[in-house]
Amino acid sequence: MVRPKFDPAKAEGGDAPLLRPASKPMTVTEASELIKSTLEYSMPSSIRVVGQVSNFNVRNHWYFSLKDSECVLNCVAWAAHARKIGLQPRDGDEVVAAGHVTHYGPQGRTQMYVTELAPVGAGALHLRFQALCSELRALGYFAEERKKALPVFPRRIAVITSRSGAALHDVVATAGQRCKAVGLVVIDVRVQGAEAADEVARAITWVNAESDRLKVDAILVTRGGGSAEDLWTFNERVVADAAYASKLPLVAAIGHESDVTVIELVADARAATPTQAAVRLVPSSKDLHTQITHTEHRLEILTRKLLQARRAQLEAITRHEAFRDPTGVIRVIRERMERCAVELQRSAILKLAKCRGQLDSLIARWRAAAPHAQFSRLSNHVDQLQRRLREASVRGIHLRRTLLAAQEQRLAAVDPLAVLERGFSCTTTASGRLIRSVEDVRATDVVRTIVSDGSFRSHVLDGKLDGSHAQHKGTKQSRERQMDLFHGIQ
């Protein structure tokens, strides 16, 4: 639907035009609003533009330009629309953008708000498929080591497909022909269209949550052939996420053998057709019957061989000596027991003798280490030490007394008081210096004379003593030898 063209005369009630007289200019905001309203009311609500992507930048939202050989158009794709677009373009890509054009006043930019974006040409879906495969492969969605093994004999299989499609008829017919004991639970979903991907993803998640109640052991997601657009439901990211998160083994059979979808790459197993998928999941009753017959035959052969082996073993046992002559076996055992009894008695006697010897040795060691024996030995040792100490003390005292007497005799011989007692005396100055010569004193000096029973003081009259000069002039050596006997007397 095309909006009516913008009429400035009707913008403010239909009478006065929006444009103001030239004498009263409008503000920038008013001019911006005029540009925006003119664009929005004069252009279609949605346009499609083909051009080359330039200056592509992702900041949660997509910011880029579309250009051709002459002009450039600024574009914005909000995050909500960018997620739905899926394929992220690159600079230089030729694309077709759908959206509407408006004017953004705060930045003074006229730009296109893109809601849809697709590559130019028939390869657009293929590019989206390759981009999603590259992303999922990097996340490990296609890794073989994470894929689960299919059940050998499932109780039930959940078939997620359209109830009106031919694929369900092929699955039901094939499963009935192979094994009627395997049940089918049909989950009716849309397999193409705008809401189909969400329905398929919810069905996979629900079957996993209710698997115990439904007694389901595997999931089959299938649909018949169609164009790439018809099969695109199974190339959506939401379906791939649900298949990757499935705890039950999942088999996917979408379209014909030449068709490859993302869910088939994520699934635990891929089948070329719905019929082949049913063959992979449902065991063949004929094959099971053949296998049971073969197993029965093998079991019969093994049982026959086991019976023959046990029969031969029983015959060998009956031929044993114990069955032919039981008393002989008892006799041999009795003789063995008697020998064991004799050997046991001999070993007991030897062991007892050895234990007695060890006990006697321990008793002797205990007696030697008994407290009273230790005390007796220590007392004798202490007595010997005391006796030796007394003898040493007596000898030491006698020796010290002898040495002391000798020292006393030597001291008595050199005692100056003894010399004084023989009639000698000594004279010192008032300061206590010994007078050895008449030259040591002067007239009026006070001298001190020491005799055997005391001392007295006197004054020097003329510095010379009575007697001849020769008497006072004895040899210096003789005087010094005589006065040395009184050296140190105070």
Tab-separated table of C-alpha atoms in Angstrom:
chain	number	residue	atom	x	y	z
A	1	MET	CA	0.000	0.000	0.000
A	2	VAL	CA	1.332	3.424	-1.036
A	3	ARG	CA	0.885	6.302	1.347
A	4	PRO	CA	-0.797	9.455	0.010
A	5	LYS	CA	1.533	12.191	-1.135
A	6	PHE	CA	2.476	14.779	1.400
A	7	ASP	CA	0.492	18.030	1.141
A	8	PRO	CA	2.088	20.905	3.100
A	9	ALA	CA	-1.157	22.850	2.984
A	10	LYS	CA	-2.900	20.166	5.027
A	11	ALA	CA	-0.143	19.496	7.533
A	12	GLU	CA	-1.432	21.989	10.170
A	13	GLY	CA	-5.208	21.877	9.885
A	14	GLY	CA	-5.533	22.301	6.107
A	15	ASP	CA	-5.699	26.073	5.967
A	16	ALA	CA	-2.249	27.538	6.573
A	17	PRO	CA	0.727	26.164	4.664
A	18	LEU	CA	3.603	24.677	6.654
A	19	LEU	CA	6.177	26.857	4.924
A	20	ARG	CA	6.722	30.173	6.660
A	21	PRO	CA	7.183	33.542	5.036
A	22	ALA	CA	10.674	34.378	3.909
A	23	SER	CA	10.861	37.206	6.463
A	24	LYS	CA	10.625	34.696	9.339
A	25	PRO	CA	13.125	31.827	8.852
A	26	MET	CA	12.516	28.403	10.499
A	27	THR	CA	14.787	26.760	13.010
A	28	VAL	CA	17.008	23.781	12.227
A	29	THR	CA	14.655	21.494	14.133
A	30	GLU	CA	11.703	22.745	12.146
A	31	ALA	CA	13.593	22.249	8.893
A	32	SER	CA	14.581	18.733	9.952
A	33	GLU	CA	10.994	17.841	10.830
A	34	LEU	CA	9.874	19.211	7.478
A	35	ILE	CA	12.398	17.010	5.651
A	36	LYS	CA	11.412	13.942	7.686
A	37	SER	CA	7.660	14.400	7.193
A	38	THR	CA	8.118	15.102	3.507
A	39	LEU	CA	10.099	11.885	3.063
A	40	GLU	CA	7.731	9.732	5.082
A	41	TYR	CA	4.549	10.986	3.447
A	42	SER	CA	5.821	11.288	-0.096
A	43	MET	CA	7.611	7.920	-0.333
A	44	PRO	CA	6.205	4.353	-0.216
A	45	SER	CA	6.196	2.680	3.209
A	46	SER	CA	8.616	0.063	1.887
A	47	ILE	CA	11.053	0.141	-0.985
A	48	ARG	CA	13.587	-2.325	-2.411
A	49	VAL	CA	17.050	-1.067	-3.345
A	50	VAL	CA	19.801	-2.981	-5.115
A	51	GLY	CA	23.380	-1.893	-4.614
A	52	GLN	CA	26.857	-2.772	-3.446
A	53	VAL	CA	27.618	-2.990	0.292
A	54	SER	CA	30.212	-0.500	1.517
A	55	ASN	CA	31.667	0.473	4.943
A	56	PHE	CA	29.898	-2.435	6.680
A	57	ASN	CA	30.186	-2.121	10.488
A	58	VAL	CA	28.639	-4.233	13.264
A	59	ARG	CA	27.924	-2.586	16.624
A	60	ASN	CA	25.058	-4.842	17.746
A	61	HIS	CA	23.172	-3.116	14.909
A	62	TRP	CA	24.407	-3.118	11.310
A	63	TYR	CA	25.616	0.170	9.803
A	64	PHE	CA	26.561	0.235	6.115
A	65	SER	CA	26.048	2.000	2.813
A	66	LEU	CA	24.576	0.944	-0.501
A	67	LYS	CA	26.226	2.470	-3.532
A	68	ASP	CA	26.279	2.301	-7.276
A	69	SER	CA	28.469	4.092	-9.786
A	70	GLU	CA	27.047	7.558	-8.957
A	71	CYS	CA	25.366	7.703	-5.500
A	72	VAL	CA	25.570	6.386	-1.916
A	73	LEU	CA	22.660	5.616	0.447
A	74	ASN	CA	23.276	5.294	4.201
A	75	CYS	CA	21.591	2.222	5.758
A	76	VAL	CA	20.871	0.836	9.230
A	77	ALA	CA	19.607	-2.643	10.181
A	78	TRP	CA	18.556	-2.860	13.816
A	79	ALA	CA	19.698	-5.948	15.773
A	80	ALA	CA	16.219	-7.544	15.752
A	81	HIS	CA	16.070	-7.380	11.958
A	82	ALA	CA	19.760	-8.344	11.553
A	83	ARG	CA	19.199	-11.603	13.441
A	84	LYS	CA	16.363	-12.532	11.096
A	85	ILE	CA	18.444	-11.723	8.017
A	86	GLY	CA	20.938	-14.383	9.073
A	87	LEU	CA	23.545	-13.889	6.340
A	88	GLN	CA	26.006	-11.132	7.258
A	89	PRO	CA	27.116	-9.253	4.125
A	90	ARG	CA	30.630	-8.091	3.370
A	91	ASP	CA	31.968	-5.022	1.619
A	92	GLY	CA	31.545	-5.412	-2.144
A	93	ASP	CA	28.568	-7.819	-2.005
A	94	GLU	CA	25.681	-7.064	-4.386
A	95	VAL	CA	22.480	-7.185	-2.299
A	96	VAL	CA	18.807	-6.272	-2.440
A	97	ALA	CA	17.687	-4.321	0.653
A	98	ALA	CA	14.076	-3.792	1.692
A	99	GLY	CA	12.917	-1.105	4.153
A	100	HIS	CA	11.875	2.514	4.406
A	101	VAL	CA	13.693	5.855	4.166
A	102	THR	CA	13.552	8.597	6.786
A	103	HIS	CA	15.559	11.545	8.064
A	104	TYR	CA	17.446	11.402	11.401
A	105	GLY	CA	17.515	14.991	12.682
A	106	PRO	CA	20.118	14.761	15.536
A	107	GLN	CA	22.797	13.782	13.022
A	108	GLY	CA	21.281	15.390	9.935
A	109	ARG	CA	21.333	12.097	8.045
A	110	THR	CA	18.854	10.737	5.564
A	111	GLN	CA	19.111	6.943	5.703
A	112	MET	CA	17.307	3.729	4.916
A	113	TYR	CA	16.148	1.433	7.755
A	114	VAL	CA	16.641	-2.076	6.337
A	115	THR	CA	14.348	-4.915	7.456
A	116	GLU	CA	15.304	-7.490	4.806
A	117	LEU	CA	18.560	-8.147	3.008
A	118	ALA	CA	19.393	-10.810	0.424
A	119	PRO	CA	22.222	-11.376	-2.038
A	120	VAL	CA	21.571	-10.666	-5.675
A	121	GLY	CA	20.958	-13.700	-7.864
A	122	ALA	CA	19.920	-17.343	-7.412
A	123	GLY	CA	22.858	-18.142	-5.024
A	124	ALA	CA	21.451	-16.182	-2.083
A	125	LEU	CA	20.066	-19.201	-0.222
A	126	HIS	CA	23.213	-21.162	-0.933
A	127	LEU	CA	25.334	-18.390	0.603
A	128	ARG	CA	23.164	-18.365	3.715
A	129	PHE	CA	23.436	-22.150	3.929
A	130	GLN	CA	27.234	-22.020	3.659
A	131	ALA	CA	27.503	-19.271	6.263
A	132	LEU	CA	25.381	-21.185	8.791
A	133	CYS	CA	27.285	-24.423	8.128
A	134	SER	CA	30.611	-22.666	8.726
A	135	GLU	CA	29.350	-21.241	12.002
A	136	LEU	CA	27.891	-24.548	13.283
A	137	ARG	CA	30.951	-26.529	12.224
A	138	ALA	CA	33.161	-24.186	14.266
A	139	LEU	CA	30.874	-24.772	17.282
A	140	GLY	CA	31.180	-28.563	16.959
A	141	TYR	CA	27.591	-29.244	15.845
A	142	PHE	CA	28.775	-31.594	13.071
A	143	ALA	CA	31.446	-33.458	15.086
A	144	GLU	CA	31.161	-37.234	14.706
A	145	GLU	CA	32.365	-37.964	18.256
A	146	ARG	CA	29.300	-36.303	19.794
A	147	LYS	CA	26.777	-38.267	17.745
A	148	LYS	CA	24.821	-41.013	19.527
A	149	ALA	CA	24.329	-44.625	18.415
A	150	LEU	CA	20.868	-45.671	17.229
A	151	PRO	CA	18.910	-48.126	19.434
A	152	VAL	CA	19.010	-51.767	18.309
A	153	PHE	CA	15.369	-52.469	19.170
A	154	PRO	CA	13.461	-49.250	20.025
A	155	ARG	CA	10.146	-49.463	21.858
A	156	ARG	CA	8.697	-46.405	20.099
A	157	ILE	CA	9.844	-43.870	17.543
A	158	ALA	CA	8.638	-40.254	17.510
A	159	VAL	CA	8.016	-39.181	13.893
A	160	ILE	CA	8.069	-35.371	13.507
A	161	THR	CA	6.529	-34.456	10.143
A	162	SER	CA	3.360	-33.224	8.486
A	163	ARG	CA	0.476	-35.639	8.944
A	164	SER	CA	-0.715	-34.842	5.419
A	165	GLY	CA	2.646	-35.469	3.741
A	166	ALA	CA	3.680	-38.526	1.754
A	167	ALA	CA	6.755	-38.969	3.980
A	168	LEU	CA	4.599	-40.120	6.933
A	169	HIS	CA	2.851	-42.711	4.733
A	170	ASP	CA	6.227	-44.134	3.628
A	171	VAL	CA	7.499	-44.329	7.224
A	172	VAL	CA	4.336	-46.013	8.556
A	173	ALA	CA	4.212	-48.520	5.692
A	174	THR	CA	7.900	-49.430	5.995
A	175	ALA	CA	7.773	-49.755	9.788
A	176	GLY	CA	4.687	-52.011	9.561
A	177	GLN	CA	6.366	-54.270	7.023
A	178	ARG	CA	9.619	-54.571	9.030
A	179	CYS	CA	8.394	-54.989	12.628
A	180	LYS	CA	4.938	-54.300	13.986
A	181	ALA	CA	6.235	-54.498	17.576
A	182	VAL	CA	7.894	-51.081	17.221
A	183	GLY	CA	5.390	-48.310	17.921
A	184	LEU	CA	5.197	-44.930	16.193
A	185	VAL	CA	4.246	-41.606	17.822
A	186	VAL	CA	3.394	-39.015	15.168
A	187	ILE	CA	4.030	-35.331	15.991
A	188	ASP	CA	2.152	-33.243	13.394
A	189	VAL	CA	4.038	-30.031	12.422
A	190	ARG	CA	4.250	-27.695	9.467
A	191	VAL	CA	7.312	-28.502	7.351
A	192	GLN	CA	7.483	-25.255	5.358
A	193	GLY	CA	6.468	-21.691	5.780
A	194	ALA	CA	7.264	-18.825	8.163
A	195	GLU	CA	6.337	-20.658	11.392
A	196	ALA	CA	7.506	-24.138	10.412
A	197	ALA	CA	11.036	-23.884	11.865
A	198	ASP	CA	9.763	-22.901	15.324
A	199	GLU	CA	7.214	-25.746	15.295
A	200	VAL	CA	9.829	-28.353	14.383
A	201	ALA	CA	12.237	-27.093	17.069
A	202	ARG	CA	9.496	-27.102	19.747
A	203	ALA	CA	8.458	-30.646	18.727
A	204	ILE	CA	12.027	-31.965	19.145
A	205	THR	CA	12.360	-30.311	22.554
A	206	TRP	CA	8.943	-31.583	23.724
A	207	VAL	CA	9.628	-35.205	22.708
A	208	ASN	CA	12.907	-35.148	24.677
A	209	ALA	CA	11.127	-33.774	27.746
A	210	GLU	CA	8.306	-36.378	27.534
A	211	SER	CA	10.392	-39.358	26.385
A	212	ASP	CA	9.874	-41.368	29.593
A	213	ARG	CA	6.105	-40.933	29.544
A	214	LEU	CA	5.868	-41.632	25.816
A	215	LYS	CA	8.370	-44.548	26.028
A	216	VAL	CA	10.171	-43.089	23.013
A	217	ASP	CA	13.749	-44.256	22.287
A	218	ALA	CA	14.495	-42.304	19.064
A	219	ILE	CA	13.295	-39.373	16.928
A	220	LEU	CA	12.754	-39.261	13.167
A	221	VAL	CA	12.433	-35.816	11.507
A	222	THR	CA	11.358	-36.133	7.875
A	223	ARG	CA	9.539	-34.593	4.920
A	224	GLY	CA	9.261	-35.203	1.184
A	225	GLY	CA	11.107	-33.486	-1.625
A	226	GLY	CA	10.760	-29.892	-2.777
A	227	SER	CA	12.665	-26.828	-3.867
A	228	ALA	CA	15.416	-25.209	-1.818
A	229	GLU	CA	12.911	-22.647	-0.558
A	230	ASP	CA	10.487	-25.431	0.476
A	231	LEU	CA	13.198	-27.235	2.456
A	232	TRP	CA	14.608	-24.072	4.035
A	233	THR	CA	12.766	-24.722	7.312
A	234	PHE	CA	15.364	-27.385	8.113
A	235	ASN	CA	18.232	-24.960	7.476
A	236	GLU	CA	17.208	-22.534	10.208
A	237	ARG	CA	19.423	-22.061	13.281
A	238	VAL	CA	16.597	-22.749	15.750
A	239	VAL	CA	16.090	-26.254	14.269
A	240	ALA	CA	19.833	-26.953	14.353
A	241	ASP	CA	20.007	-25.910	18.042
A	242	ALA	CA	17.113	-28.205	18.976
A	243	ALA	CA	18.672	-31.177	17.141
A	244	TYR	CA	22.051	-30.522	18.786
A	245	ALA	CA	20.466	-30.402	22.262
A	246	SER	CA	18.460	-33.630	21.765
A	247	LYS	CA	19.287	-36.368	24.295
A	248	LEU	CA	17.492	-38.988	22.191
A	249	PRO	CA	19.139	-40.335	19.016
A	250	LEU	CA	17.820	-38.322	16.072
A	251	VAL	CA	17.591	-39.396	12.424
A	252	ALA	CA	16.854	-36.791	9.720
A	253	ALA	CA	15.536	-37.567	6.225
A	254	ILE	CA	14.684	-34.361	4.361
A	255	GLY	CA	13.820	-34.235	0.653
A	256	HIS	CA	15.572	-36.407	-1.902
A	257	GLU	CA	18.983	-38.047	-1.700
A	258	SER	CA	20.661	-35.086	-3.446
A	259	ASP	CA	19.215	-32.594	-0.931
A	260	VAL	CA	21.372	-31.753	2.091
A	261	THR	CA	20.018	-29.703	4.985
A	262	VAL	CA	21.562	-28.409	8.191
A	263	ILE	CA	19.477	-30.675	10.445
A	264	GLU	CA	20.800	-33.712	8.546
A	265	LEU	CA	24.374	-32.603	9.254
A	266	VAL	CA	23.616	-32.084	12.957
A	267	ALA	CA	21.548	-35.288	13.388
A	268	ASP	CA	23.054	-38.499	14.742
A	269	ALA	CA	22.250	-40.222	11.439
A	270	ARG	CA	21.092	-39.084	7.978
A	271	ALA	CA	18.860	-41.030	5.604
A	272	ALA	CA	18.417	-40.301	1.921
A	273	THR	CA	14.634	-40.866	2.035
A	274	PRO	CA	11.911	-41.365	4.692
A	275	THR	CA	11.770	-45.050	3.728
A	276	GLN	CA	15.498	-45.472	4.318
A	277	ALA	CA	15.158	-43.712	7.668
A	278	ALA	CA	12.480	-46.192	8.759
A	279	VAL	CA	14.719	-49.056	7.646
A	280	ARG	CA	17.593	-47.725	9.776
A	281	LEU	CA	15.453	-47.322	12.894
A	282	VAL	CA	13.039	-50.276	12.726
A	283	PRO	CA	14.592	-53.761	12.864
A	284	SER	CA	13.410	-56.358	10.317
A	285	SER	CA	11.237	-59.127	11.802
A	286	LYS	CA	12.517	-61.524	9.133
A	287	ASP	CA	16.104	-60.733	10.037
A	288	LEU	CA	15.240	-61.134	13.723
A	289	HIS	CA	13.610	-64.510	13.018
A	290	THR	CA	16.680	-65.631	11.078
A	291	GLN	CA	18.930	-64.436	13.849
A	292	ILE	CA	16.842	-66.231	16.482
A	293	THR	CA	16.942	-69.447	14.458
A	294	HIS	CA	20.705	-69.179	14.048
A	295	THR	CA	21.136	-68.445	17.748
A	296	GLU	CA	18.924	-71.402	18.626
A	297	HIS	CA	21.028	-73.690	16.447
A	298	ARG	CA	24.255	-72.447	18.003
A	299	LEU	CA	22.803	-72.828	21.500
A	300	GLU	CA	21.817	-76.414	20.711
A	301	ILE	CA	25.333	-77.235	19.504
A	302	LEU	CA	26.949	-75.588	22.553
A	303	THR	CA	24.567	-77.436	24.899
A	304	ARG	CA	25.365	-80.765	23.267
A	305	LYS	CA	29.122	-80.124	23.563
A	306	LEU	CA	28.746	-79.073	27.210
A	307	LEU	CA	26.772	-82.247	28.034
A	308	GLN	CA	29.406	-84.389	26.375
A	309	ALA	CA	32.180	-82.682	28.334
A	310	ARG	CA	30.307	-83.085	31.627
A	311	ARG	CA	29.575	-86.771	30.845
A	312	ALA	CA	33.265	-87.440	30.164
A	313	GLN	CA	34.174	-85.684	33.392
A	314	LEU	CA	31.682	-87.797	35.346
A	315	GLU	CA	33.065	-91.003	33.837
A	316	ALA	CA	36.590	-89.976	34.801
A	317	ILE	CA	35.424	-89.365	38.356
A	318	THR	CA	33.765	-92.761	38.615
A	319	ARG	CA	37.028	-94.376	37.484
A	320	HIS	CA	38.927	-92.751	40.335
A	321	GLU	CA	40.517	-94.988	43.027
A	322	ALA	CA	38.269	-93.510	45.691
A	323	PHE	CA	35.257	-95.117	44.069
A	324	ARG	CA	37.007	-98.423	43.271
A	325	ASP	CA	38.531	-98.978	46.788
A	326	PRO	CA	37.220	-96.470	49.366
A	327	THR	CA	39.015	-98.275	52.289
A	328	GLY	CA	42.354	-97.823	50.540
A	329	VAL	CA	41.835	-94.081	50.387
A	330	ILE	CA	40.965	-94.019	54.094
A	331	ARG	CA	44.053	-96.101	54.894
A	332	VAL	CA	46.336	-93.730	53.028
A	333	ILE	CA	44.798	-90.752	54.795
A	334	ARG	CA	45.163	-92.453	58.210
A	335	GLU	CA	48.865	-93.154	57.587
A	336	ARG	CA	49.386	-89.577	56.527
A	337	MET	CA	47.674	-88.363	59.704
A	338	GLU	CA	49.848	-90.618	61.903
A	339	ARG	CA	53.013	-89.282	60.260
A	340	CYS	CA	51.756	-85.774	60.774
A	341	ALA	CA	51.053	-86.516	64.463
A	342	VAL	CA	54.600	-87.835	65.030
A	343	GLU	CA	56.099	-84.882	63.232
A	344	LEU	CA	53.925	-82.504	65.223
A	345	GLN	CA	55.000	-84.076	68.548
A	346	ARG	CA	58.682	-83.896	67.613
A	347	SER	CA	58.323	-80.265	66.530
A	348	ALA	CA	56.516	-79.440	69.780
A	349	ILE	CA	59.326	-80.969	71.897
A	350	LEU	CA	62.006	-79.068	69.980
A	351	LYS	CA	60.048	-75.871	70.222
A	352	LEU	CA	59.522	-76.362	73.981
A	353	ALA	CA	63.253	-76.992	74.566
A	354	LYS	CA	64.143	-73.884	72.586
A	355	CYS	CA	61.645	-71.798	74.557
A	356	ARG	CA	63.035	-73.111	77.878
A	357	GLY	CA	66.583	-72.167	76.876
A	358	GLN	CA	65.412	-68.683	75.938
A	359	LEU	CA	63.547	-68.429	79.235
A	360	ASP	CA	66.644	-69.460	81.280
A	361	SER	CA	68.722	-66.879	79.441
A	362	LEU	CA	66.148	-64.204	80.168
A	363	ILE	CA	66.016	-65.179	83.857
A	364	ALA	CA	69.819	-64.956	84.136
A	365	ARG	CA	69.795	-61.538	82.477
A	366	TRP	CA	67.000	-60.422	84.767
A	367	ARG	CA	68.852	-61.543	87.862
A	368	ALA	CA	72.001	-59.781	86.698
A	369	ALA	CA	69.992	-56.654	86.155
A	370	ALA	CA	67.946	-56.982	89.402
A	371	PRO	CA	67.897	-53.811	91.593
A	372	HIS	CA	69.383	-55.422	94.713
A	373	ALA	CA	72.337	-56.850	92.717
A	374	GLN	CA	72.966	-53.470	91.139
A	375	PHE	CA	72.745	-51.811	94.580
A	376	SER	CA	75.260	-54.283	96.082
A	377	ARG	CA	77.788	-53.697	93.320
A	378	LEU	CA	77.392	-49.930	93.534
A	379	SER	CA	77.753	-49.986	97.362
A	380	ASN	CA	81.041	-51.913	97.130
A	381	HIS	CA	82.304	-49.442	94.558
A	382	VAL	CA	81.330	-46.473	96.742
A	383	ASP	CA	83.129	-48.037	99.771
A	384	GLN	CA	86.286	-48.480	97.707
A	385	LEU	CA	86.101	-44.867	96.523
A	386	GLN	CA	85.615	-43.596	100.118
A	387	ARG	CA	88.601	-45.610	101.349
A	388	ARG	CA	90.777	-44.348	98.556
A	389	LEU	CA	89.602	-40.774	99.293
A	390	ARG	CA	90.501	-41.047	103.000
A	391	GLU	CA	93.944	-42.415	102.215
A	392	ALA	CA	94.564	-39.689	99.668
A	393	SER	CA	93.399	-37.028	102.138
A	394	VAL	CA	95.787	-38.264	104.887
A	395	ARG	CA	98.732	-38.351	102.513
A	396	GLY	CA	97.866	-34.902	101.195
A	397	ILE	CA	97.560	-33.343	104.666
A	398	HIS	CA	100.902	-34.832	105.785
A	399	LEU	CA	102.603	-33.549	102.637
A	400	ARG	CA	101.091	-30.071	103.029
A	401	ARG	CA	102.199	-29.942	106.680
A	402	THR	CA	105.794	-30.880	105.763
A	403	LEU	CA	105.859	-28.221	103.042
A	404	LEU	CA	104.392	-25.646	105.449
A	405	ALA	CA	107.074	-26.346	108.078
A	406	ALA	CA	109.812	-25.948	105.494
A	407	GLN	CA	108.342	-22.637	104.352
A	408	GLU	CA	108.112	-21.418	107.957
A	409	GLN	CA	111.800	-22.230	108.467
A	410	ARG	CA	112.744	-20.338	105.324
A	411	LEU	CA	110.629	-17.337	106.395
A	412	ALA	CA	112.168	-17.338	109.864
A	413	ALA	CA	115.636	-17.262	108.329
A	414	VAL	CA	114.879	-14.091	106.367
A	415	ASP	CA	112.612	-12.416	108.955
A	416	PRO	CA	113.941	-8.826	109.542
A	417	LEU	CA	112.486	-8.760	113.070
A	418	ALA	CA	114.762	-11.612	113.958
A	419	VAL	CA	117.710	-9.476	112.844
A	420	LEU	CA	116.487	-6.615	115.026
A	421	GLU	CA	116.203	-8.993	117.976
A	422	ARG	CA	119.912	-9.678	117.586
A	423	GLY	CA	120.664	-5.961	118.403
A	424	PHE	CA	120.439	-4.319	115.005
A	425	SER	CA	118.316	-1.288	114.048
A	426	CYS	CA	117.373	0.613	110.892
A	427	THR	CA	116.749	4.311	110.241
A	428	THR	CA	114.396	5.881	107.696
A	429	THR	CA	113.484	9.405	106.687
A	430	ALA	CA	110.193	10.955	107.703
A	431	SER	CA	108.732	9.764	104.369
A	432	GLY	CA	109.792	6.163	105.080
A	433	ARG	CA	112.797	6.014	102.697
A	434	LEU	CA	115.631	3.851	104.110
A	435	ILE	CA	118.773	5.799	104.996
A	436	ARG	CA	121.789	4.030	103.525
A	437	SER	CA	124.395	6.839	103.802
A	438	VAL	CA	125.128	9.999	105.823
A	439	GLU	CA	124.570	11.775	102.524
A	440	ASP	CA	120.938	10.794	102.620
A	441	VAL	CA	120.176	13.258	105.480
A	442	ARG	CA	120.685	16.914	106.182
A	443	ALA	CA	120.813	18.934	109.377
A	444	THR	CA	117.410	19.422	111.042
A	445	ASP	CA	115.938	16.345	109.241
A	446	VAL	CA	113.611	14.180	111.325
A	447	VAL	CA	114.509	10.524	111.085
A	448	ARG	CA	112.874	7.399	112.457
A	449	THR	CA	114.849	4.601	114.093
A	450	ILE	CA	113.386	1.090	114.292
A	451	VAL	CA	114.585	-1.383	116.989
A	452	SER	CA	113.312	-4.841	118.050
A	453	ASP	CA	110.702	-3.572	120.477
A	454	GLY	CA	109.539	-0.360	118.677
A	455	SER	CA	110.740	2.873	117.038
A	456	PHE	CA	111.598	6.475	117.951
A	457	ARG	CA	112.191	9.795	116.188
A	458	SER	CA	115.237	12.044	116.317
A	459	HIS	CA	116.635	15.226	114.755
A	460	VAL	CA	119.843	15.327	112.714
A	461	LEU	CA	122.279	17.925	114.162
A	462	ASP	CA	125.017	18.293	111.524
A	463	GLY	CA	124.360	15.636	108.977
A	464	LYS	CA	127.142	13.359	110.256
A	465	LEU	CA	127.080	10.532	112.796
A	466	ASP	CA	129.672	9.771	115.476
A	467	GLY	CA	132.626	7.577	114.589
A	468	SER	CA	135.505	7.710	112.212
A	469	HIS	CA	135.069	8.674	108.666
A	470	ALA	CA	136.317	5.302	107.575
A	471	GLN	CA	133.566	3.615	109.561
A	472	HIS	CA	130.976	5.469	107.555
A	473	LYS	CA	132.893	4.919	104.311
A	474	GLY	CA	132.533	1.163	104.122
A	475	THR	CA	132.070	-0.273	100.747
A	476	LYS	CA	128.808	0.474	99.135
A	477	GLN	CA	128.374	-3.145	98.340
A	478	SER	CA	128.827	-4.159	102.024
A	479	ARG	CA	126.294	-1.533	103.221
A	480	GLU	CA	123.716	-2.490	100.650
A	481	ARG	CA	124.049	-6.176	101.517
A	482	GLN	CA	123.594	-5.382	105.227
A	483	MET	CA	120.619	-3.018	104.747
A	484	ASP	CA	118.825	-5.360	102.355
A	485	LEU	CA	117.818	-7.369	105.421
A	486	PHE	CA	115.577	-4.455	106.454
A	487	HIS	CA	114.233	-3.528	103.056
A	488	GLY	CA	110.572	-2.818	103.197
A	489	ILE	CA	110.292	-2.153	107.000
A	490	GLN	CA	107.969	0.809	107.646
